[in-house]
Short mmCIF file of C-alpha atoms in Angstrom, two decimals:
data_model
loop_
_atom_site.label_atom_id
_atom_site.label_comp_id
_atom_site.label_asym_id
_atom_site.label_seq_id
_atom_site.Cartn_x
_atom_site.Cartn_y
_atom_site.Cartn_z
CA MET A 1 2.47 40.29 -21.42
CA SER A 2 5.97 41.01 -22.69
CA GLU A 3 7.65 38.93 -25.36
CA SER A 4 10.18 37.61 -22.83
CA ASN A 5 7.40 36.46 -20.51
CA LYS A 6 5.68 34.74 -23.41
CA THR A 7 8.91 32.96 -24.26
CA ASP A 8 9.46 31.88 -20.64
CA ASN A 9 5.90 30.56 -20.39
CA ALA A 10 6.23 28.64 -23.64
CA SER A 11 9.48 27.11 -22.45
CA SER A 12 8.04 26.06 -19.09
CA HIS A 13 4.94 24.63 -20.74
CA THR A 14 7.12 22.57 -23.05
CA LEU A 15 8.96 21.20 -20.03
CA LEU A 16 5.71 20.24 -18.33
CA GLU A 17 4.37 18.68 -21.52
CA GLY A 18 7.53 16.60 -21.73
CA ARG A 19 6.87 15.25 -18.23
CA LEU A 20 3.24 14.56 -19.07
CA GLY A 21 4.11 12.94 -22.37
CA TYR A 22 1.54 15.01 -24.30
CA ARG A 23 1.60 18.29 -26.20
CA LEU A 24 -1.55 20.27 -25.43
CA GLU A 25 -3.29 23.23 -27.02
CA SER A 26 -1.57 26.24 -25.44
CA ALA A 27 -4.64 28.14 -24.21
CA LEU A 28 -6.06 24.98 -22.64
CA LEU A 29 -2.85 24.25 -20.74
CA VAL A 30 -2.64 27.86 -19.53
CA ARG A 31 -6.16 27.63 -18.15
CA ALA A 32 -5.39 24.32 -16.44
CA LEU A 33 -2.50 26.03 -14.62
CA THR A 34 -4.40 29.19 -13.62
CA HIS A 35 -5.35 29.27 -9.94
CA ARG A 36 -8.27 31.46 -8.94
CA SER A 37 -5.97 33.74 -6.90
CA TYR A 38 -4.10 34.69 -10.08
CA ALA A 39 -7.32 35.08 -12.06
CA TYR A 40 -8.84 37.46 -9.49
CA GLU A 41 -5.70 39.59 -9.32
CA ASN A 42 -5.60 39.89 -13.10
CA GLY A 43 -9.04 41.09 -14.02
CA GLY A 44 -11.14 37.97 -13.63
CA LEU A 45 -9.41 35.58 -16.03
CA PRO A 46 -10.84 32.08 -16.54
CA THR A 47 -9.70 29.75 -13.77
CA ASN A 48 -8.88 26.03 -13.82
CA GLU A 49 -11.87 25.09 -11.65
CA ARG A 50 -14.06 23.75 -14.49
CA LEU A 51 -11.17 21.65 -15.80
CA GLU A 52 -10.55 20.45 -12.24
CA PHE A 53 -14.19 19.30 -12.05
CA LEU A 54 -13.82 17.38 -15.31
CA GLY A 55 -10.43 15.90 -14.43
CA ASP A 56 -11.73 14.68 -11.08
CA SER A 57 -14.38 12.62 -12.89
CA VAL A 58 -11.89 11.24 -15.43
CA LEU A 59 -9.46 10.28 -12.67
CA GLY A 60 -12.22 8.63 -10.65
CA LEU A 61 -13.45 6.64 -13.65
CA VAL A 62 -10.01 5.31 -14.61
CA VAL A 63 -9.04 4.41 -11.03
CA THR A 64 -12.42 2.77 -10.34
CA ASP A 65 -12.22 0.74 -13.56
CA THR A 66 -8.68 -0.39 -12.67
CA LEU A 67 -9.66 -1.45 -9.15
CA TYR A 68 -12.76 -3.28 -10.40
CA ARG A 69 -10.75 -5.31 -12.91
CA THR A 70 -7.71 -6.05 -10.75
CA HIS A 71 -9.64 -7.02 -7.59
CA PRO A 72 -12.50 -9.24 -8.82
CA ASP A 73 -13.16 -10.71 -5.36
CA LEU A 74 -13.31 -7.51 -3.30
CA PRO A 75 -16.75 -6.29 -2.16
CA GLU A 76 -18.01 -2.82 -2.97
CA GLY A 77 -17.04 -1.41 0.42
CA GLN A 78 -13.40 -2.42 0.09
CA LEU A 79 -13.22 -1.13 -3.47
CA ALA A 80 -14.55 2.23 -2.27
CA LYS A 81 -11.87 2.38 0.44
CA LEU A 82 -9.15 1.56 -2.07
CA ARG A 83 -10.36 4.32 -4.38
CA ALA A 84 -10.47 6.81 -1.51
CA ALA A 85 -6.85 5.95 -0.66
CA VAL A 86 -5.80 6.89 -4.21
CA VAL A 87 -8.15 9.76 -5.09
CA ASN A 88 -7.55 12.22 -2.25
CA SER A 89 -5.75 15.54 -1.90
CA ARG A 90 -2.72 14.14 -0.10
CA ALA A 91 -2.10 11.41 -2.68
CA LEU A 92 -2.69 13.74 -5.64
CA ALA A 93 -0.36 16.33 -4.14
CA GLU A 94 2.44 13.76 -3.90
CA VAL A 95 1.98 12.90 -7.58
CA GLY A 96 1.99 16.61 -8.39
CA ARG A 97 5.24 17.09 -6.48
CA GLY A 98 6.77 14.28 -8.50
CA LEU A 99 6.00 16.30 -11.64
CA GLU A 100 7.24 19.52 -9.96
CA LEU A 101 3.82 20.86 -10.88
CA GLY A 102 4.00 23.69 -8.35
CA SER A 103 6.63 25.52 -10.37
CA PHE A 104 4.23 25.83 -13.34
CA ILE A 105 1.09 27.05 -11.52
CA ARG A 106 -0.03 30.65 -12.06
CA LEU A 107 -0.63 31.97 -8.53
CA GLY A 108 -1.66 35.30 -7.09
CA ARG A 109 0.75 37.24 -4.91
CA GLY A 110 -1.07 36.30 -1.72
CA GLU A 111 -0.83 32.56 -2.34
CA GLU A 112 2.71 32.91 -3.62
CA GLY A 113 3.74 34.53 -0.35
CA THR A 114 2.19 31.83 1.83
CA GLY A 115 3.81 28.81 0.15
CA GLY A 116 0.94 28.08 -2.22
CA ARG A 117 3.14 26.26 -4.72
CA ASP A 118 3.52 23.38 -2.28
CA LYS A 119 0.04 23.38 -0.75
CA ALA A 120 -1.56 19.97 -1.07
CA SER A 121 -4.97 21.36 -2.02
CA ILE A 122 -3.59 23.57 -4.82
CA LEU A 123 -1.36 20.82 -6.21
CA ALA A 124 -4.21 18.29 -6.16
CA ASP A 125 -6.67 20.65 -7.84
CA THR A 126 -4.17 21.64 -10.53
CA LEU A 127 -3.28 18.03 -11.29
CA GLU A 128 -6.97 17.22 -11.80
CA ALA A 129 -7.26 20.26 -14.08
CA VAL A 130 -4.31 19.04 -16.15
CA ILE A 131 -5.92 15.58 -16.45
CA GLY A 132 -9.11 17.31 -17.59
CA ALA A 133 -7.15 19.26 -20.20
CA VAL A 134 -5.52 16.09 -21.53
CA TYR A 135 -8.96 14.50 -21.80
CA LEU A 136 -10.38 17.45 -23.78
CA ASP A 137 -7.37 17.78 -26.05
CA GLN A 138 -6.34 14.14 -26.57
CA GLY A 139 -9.37 12.05 -25.60
CA LEU A 140 -10.16 9.43 -22.98
CA GLU A 141 -7.54 6.93 -24.13
CA ALA A 142 -4.71 9.43 -23.67
CA ALA A 143 -6.08 10.64 -20.34
CA SER A 144 -6.42 7.04 -19.17
CA GLU A 145 -2.82 6.29 -20.16
CA LEU A 146 -1.63 9.33 -18.21
CA VAL A 147 -3.60 8.33 -15.12
CA HIS A 148 -2.20 4.80 -15.25
CA ARG A 149 1.36 6.07 -15.60
CA LEU A 150 1.00 8.46 -12.69
CA PHE A 151 -1.23 6.46 -10.34
CA ASP A 152 -0.67 2.73 -10.86
CA PRO A 153 2.24 2.64 -8.35
CA LEU A 154 -0.01 4.36 -5.81
CA ILE A 155 -2.84 1.89 -6.50
CA GLU A 156 -0.48 -1.01 -5.89
CA LYS A 157 0.85 0.53 -2.69
CA SER A 158 -2.65 1.22 -1.36
CA SER A 159 -3.67 -2.39 -1.99
CA ASN A 160 -1.05 -3.47 0.58
CA LEU A 161 -2.41 -1.30 3.39
CA GLY A 162 -4.77 -2.43 6.12
CA ALA A 163 -8.56 -2.42 6.04
CA GLY A 164 -8.73 1.34 6.48
CA LEU A 165 -6.23 1.88 3.65
CA ASP A 166 -4.31 4.56 5.47
CA TRP A 167 -1.45 4.15 7.91
CA LYS A 168 -3.22 5.64 10.92
CA THR A 169 -6.17 3.28 10.57
CA SER A 170 -3.87 0.34 9.87
CA LEU A 171 -1.81 1.13 12.98
CA GLN A 172 -4.91 1.35 15.16
CA GLU A 173 -6.14 -2.04 13.90
CA LEU A 174 -2.72 -3.62 14.50
CA THR A 175 -2.32 -2.25 18.03
CA ALA A 176 -5.83 -3.43 18.90
CA ALA A 177 -5.03 -6.93 17.63
CA GLU A 178 -1.80 -6.96 19.66
CA GLY A 179 -3.49 -5.61 22.80
CA LEU A 180 -1.22 -2.56 22.92
CA GLY A 181 -3.81 0.18 23.24
CA VAL A 182 -4.80 3.17 21.13
CA PRO A 183 -2.05 5.14 19.32
CA GLU A 184 -1.53 8.81 20.10
CA TYR A 185 0.44 11.42 18.19
CA LEU A 186 2.63 14.18 19.60
CA VAL A 187 3.02 16.92 16.99
CA SER A 188 5.44 19.84 16.95
CA GLU A 189 5.96 22.52 14.31
CA THR A 190 8.80 24.72 13.16
CA GLY A 191 9.26 27.50 10.63
CA PRO A 192 7.29 30.61 9.65
CA ASP A 193 3.53 30.49 9.09
CA HIS A 194 3.82 30.25 5.33
CA GLU A 195 6.46 27.51 5.42
CA LYS A 196 5.84 25.33 8.45
CA THR A 197 7.27 21.86 8.93
CA PHE A 198 5.43 19.44 11.21
CA THR A 199 7.00 16.56 13.12
CA ALA A 200 4.86 13.82 14.66
CA ALA A 201 5.78 10.99 17.03
CA ALA A 202 3.53 7.93 17.31
CA ARG A 203 3.21 6.52 20.83
CA VAL A 204 1.41 3.36 21.90
CA GLY A 205 1.08 2.45 25.56
CA GLY A 206 3.61 5.12 26.47
CA VAL A 207 6.24 3.75 24.07
CA SER A 208 7.46 5.75 21.05
CA TYR A 209 7.51 3.67 17.88
CA GLY A 210 7.98 6.05 14.97
CA THR A 211 8.29 9.64 13.79
CA GLY A 212 7.39 11.47 10.61
CA THR A 213 7.66 14.94 9.08
CA GLY A 214 5.55 16.79 6.54
CA ARG A 215 4.18 20.11 5.37
CA SER A 216 0.94 19.41 7.23
CA LYS A 217 0.01 17.83 10.55
CA LYS A 218 -1.89 15.05 8.78
CA GLU A 219 1.03 14.19 6.52
CA ALA A 220 3.44 14.01 9.48
CA GLU A 221 1.06 11.78 11.45
CA GLN A 222 0.63 9.43 8.49
CA GLN A 223 4.40 9.03 8.15
CA ALA A 224 4.78 8.42 11.90
CA ALA A 225 1.97 5.84 11.79
CA GLU A 226 3.63 4.03 8.89
CA SER A 227 6.94 3.86 10.76
CA ALA A 228 5.24 2.58 13.92
CA TRP A 229 3.15 0.04 11.98
CA ARG A 230 6.23 -1.47 10.37
CA GLU A 231 8.10 -1.69 13.68
CA ILE A 232 5.22 -3.28 15.60
CA ARG A 233 4.38 -5.64 12.73
CA ALA A 234 8.01 -6.83 12.51
CA ALA A 235 8.12 -7.44 16.27
CA ALA A 236 4.86 -9.41 16.11
CA GLU A 237 6.17 -11.57 13.27
CA ASP A 238 9.40 -12.27 15.19
CA ARG A 239 7.39 -13.37 18.24
CA ALA A 240 5.23 -15.64 16.12
CA LYS A 241 8.31 -17.29 14.58
CA ALA A 242 9.92 -17.78 17.99
CA ALA A 243 6.73 -19.32 19.39
CA ALA A 244 6.46 -21.70 16.45
CA ALA A 245 10.08 -22.78 16.87
CA ALA A 246 9.59 -23.36 20.62
CA GLU A 247 6.47 -25.43 20.01
CA ALA A 248 8.26 -27.59 17.45
CA SER A 249 11.17 -28.10 19.85
CA SER A 250 8.95 -29.13 22.77
CA ALA A 251 7.06 -31.58 20.58
CA ALA A 252 10.28 -33.44 19.70
CA PRO A 253 12.56 -33.49 22.80
CA ASP A 254 14.52 -36.67 21.87
CA GLY A 255 14.66 -36.42 18.11
CA SER A 256 13.79 -34.46 15.08
CA ALA A 257 10.43 -34.36 13.47
CA GLY A 258 10.09 -36.27 10.23
CA PRO A 259 8.66 -34.95 7.01
CA ASP A 260 5.13 -35.68 8.20
CA GLY A 261 5.71 -34.08 11.59
CA ALA A 262 6.15 -37.39 13.44
CA VAL A 263 9.09 -37.80 15.76
CA ALA A 264 11.29 -40.86 15.30
CA ASP A 265 11.81 -43.26 18.26
CA ALA A 266 15.12 -42.91 20.06
CA PRO A 267 17.52 -45.84 19.60
CA SER A 268 18.26 -48.28 22.47
CA ALA A 269 21.38 -48.02 24.60
CA GLY A 270 23.11 -50.65 22.47
CA GLY A 271 22.52 -48.71 19.35
CA GLY A 272 20.06 -51.26 17.91
CA ALA A 273 16.32 -51.63 17.95
CA ALA A 274 14.48 -51.81 21.26
CA ASP A 275 14.48 -55.29 22.92
CA THR A 276 10.82 -55.28 23.91
CA PRO A 277 9.07 -58.00 21.92
CA ALA A 278 5.98 -57.23 19.98
CA ALA A 279 2.69 -58.25 21.58
CA VAL A 280 1.20 -61.51 20.31
CA ASP A 281 -2.50 -62.07 19.84
CA PRO A 282 -3.32 -65.42 21.53
CA GLU A 283 -6.12 -66.17 19.09
CA SER A 284 -3.75 -65.92 16.19
CA VAL A 285 -1.58 -68.82 17.53
CA THR A 286 -2.60 -72.25 16.16
CA GLU A 287 -1.89 -75.62 17.78
CA PRO A 288 0.76 -77.71 15.96
CA GLU A 289 -0.60 -80.61 14.00
CA SER A 290 -0.11 -84.07 15.69
CA VAL A 291 2.42 -86.37 14.02
CA THR A 292 1.32 -89.97 13.38
CA GLU A 293 4.12 -92.45 13.74
CA PRO A 294 4.53 -94.95 10.90
CA GLU A 295 2.91 -98.33 11.67
CA SER A 296 6.09 -100.16 10.65
CA VAL A 297 7.94 -98.99 13.69
CA THR A 298 7.98 -101.76 16.36
CA GLU A 299 8.58 -101.67 20.05
CA SER A 300 12.06 -103.12 19.61
CA ASP A 301 12.88 -100.42 17.13
CA ARG A 302 11.84 -97.82 19.65
CA ALA A 303 13.97 -99.46 22.32
CA SER A 304 17.00 -99.54 20.08
CA ALA A 305 16.35 -95.90 19.08
#
């Protein structure tokens, strides 16, 4: 390797280390960034696959521990689904793209020519290898801090998804609950083989609800499902609000409901209280006491009175 190449590599590694927040032993970082295609084309160099294996376990441990502590009431099955929504190639690739990790990977000419720097599988594997390198060089505490910084937003986002913890499953559950039918996806593709772009449209009951684009068919379908889920969910919430308002209005045609939900009586035509007297319980009425006339009153007194 020429001196200029060594300088360029050192500079790029420093840039990546700045994004990671850790300075790593040079040979370890180089190995973490070495894809097997590059290793095979350059005499069988060590690849990043062992570090990927280690980083996968570190990532899984930190994410599992976080989910266990932040969701104390979730059963094992739901925790497993949450973890699967975070620790998968598509999610890891998005985190890798945020670090612009593809620009640092050492790739063979074949992978380079087919868009390997943006392939989800290569980005995900390399990110796990980098996590493994941080663990070996800095320890579990540093690796855990890195995982939290990179993945906590994704963990929070995944916690808000449906039971399946991906947009396609969430959309299918929502359309079933709304009686709309099973979603279908119409996918088209453009671009050369090594740089294709996929566009997906989500349709439910013959109605188009959302579209999405991505570097893979799965990614495009997930984006389309998310768009459709949000649109159908918003429409369902609007219908529920309208139904609640209509029910409240029909329950109180002549007045407004009070704080406890009761409707006040309408006033009489004269503006005062109603004229209907209250019912009287006959048994509650007592006979008036008889009055005894004074004995000193005579008949003549009565006559004169």
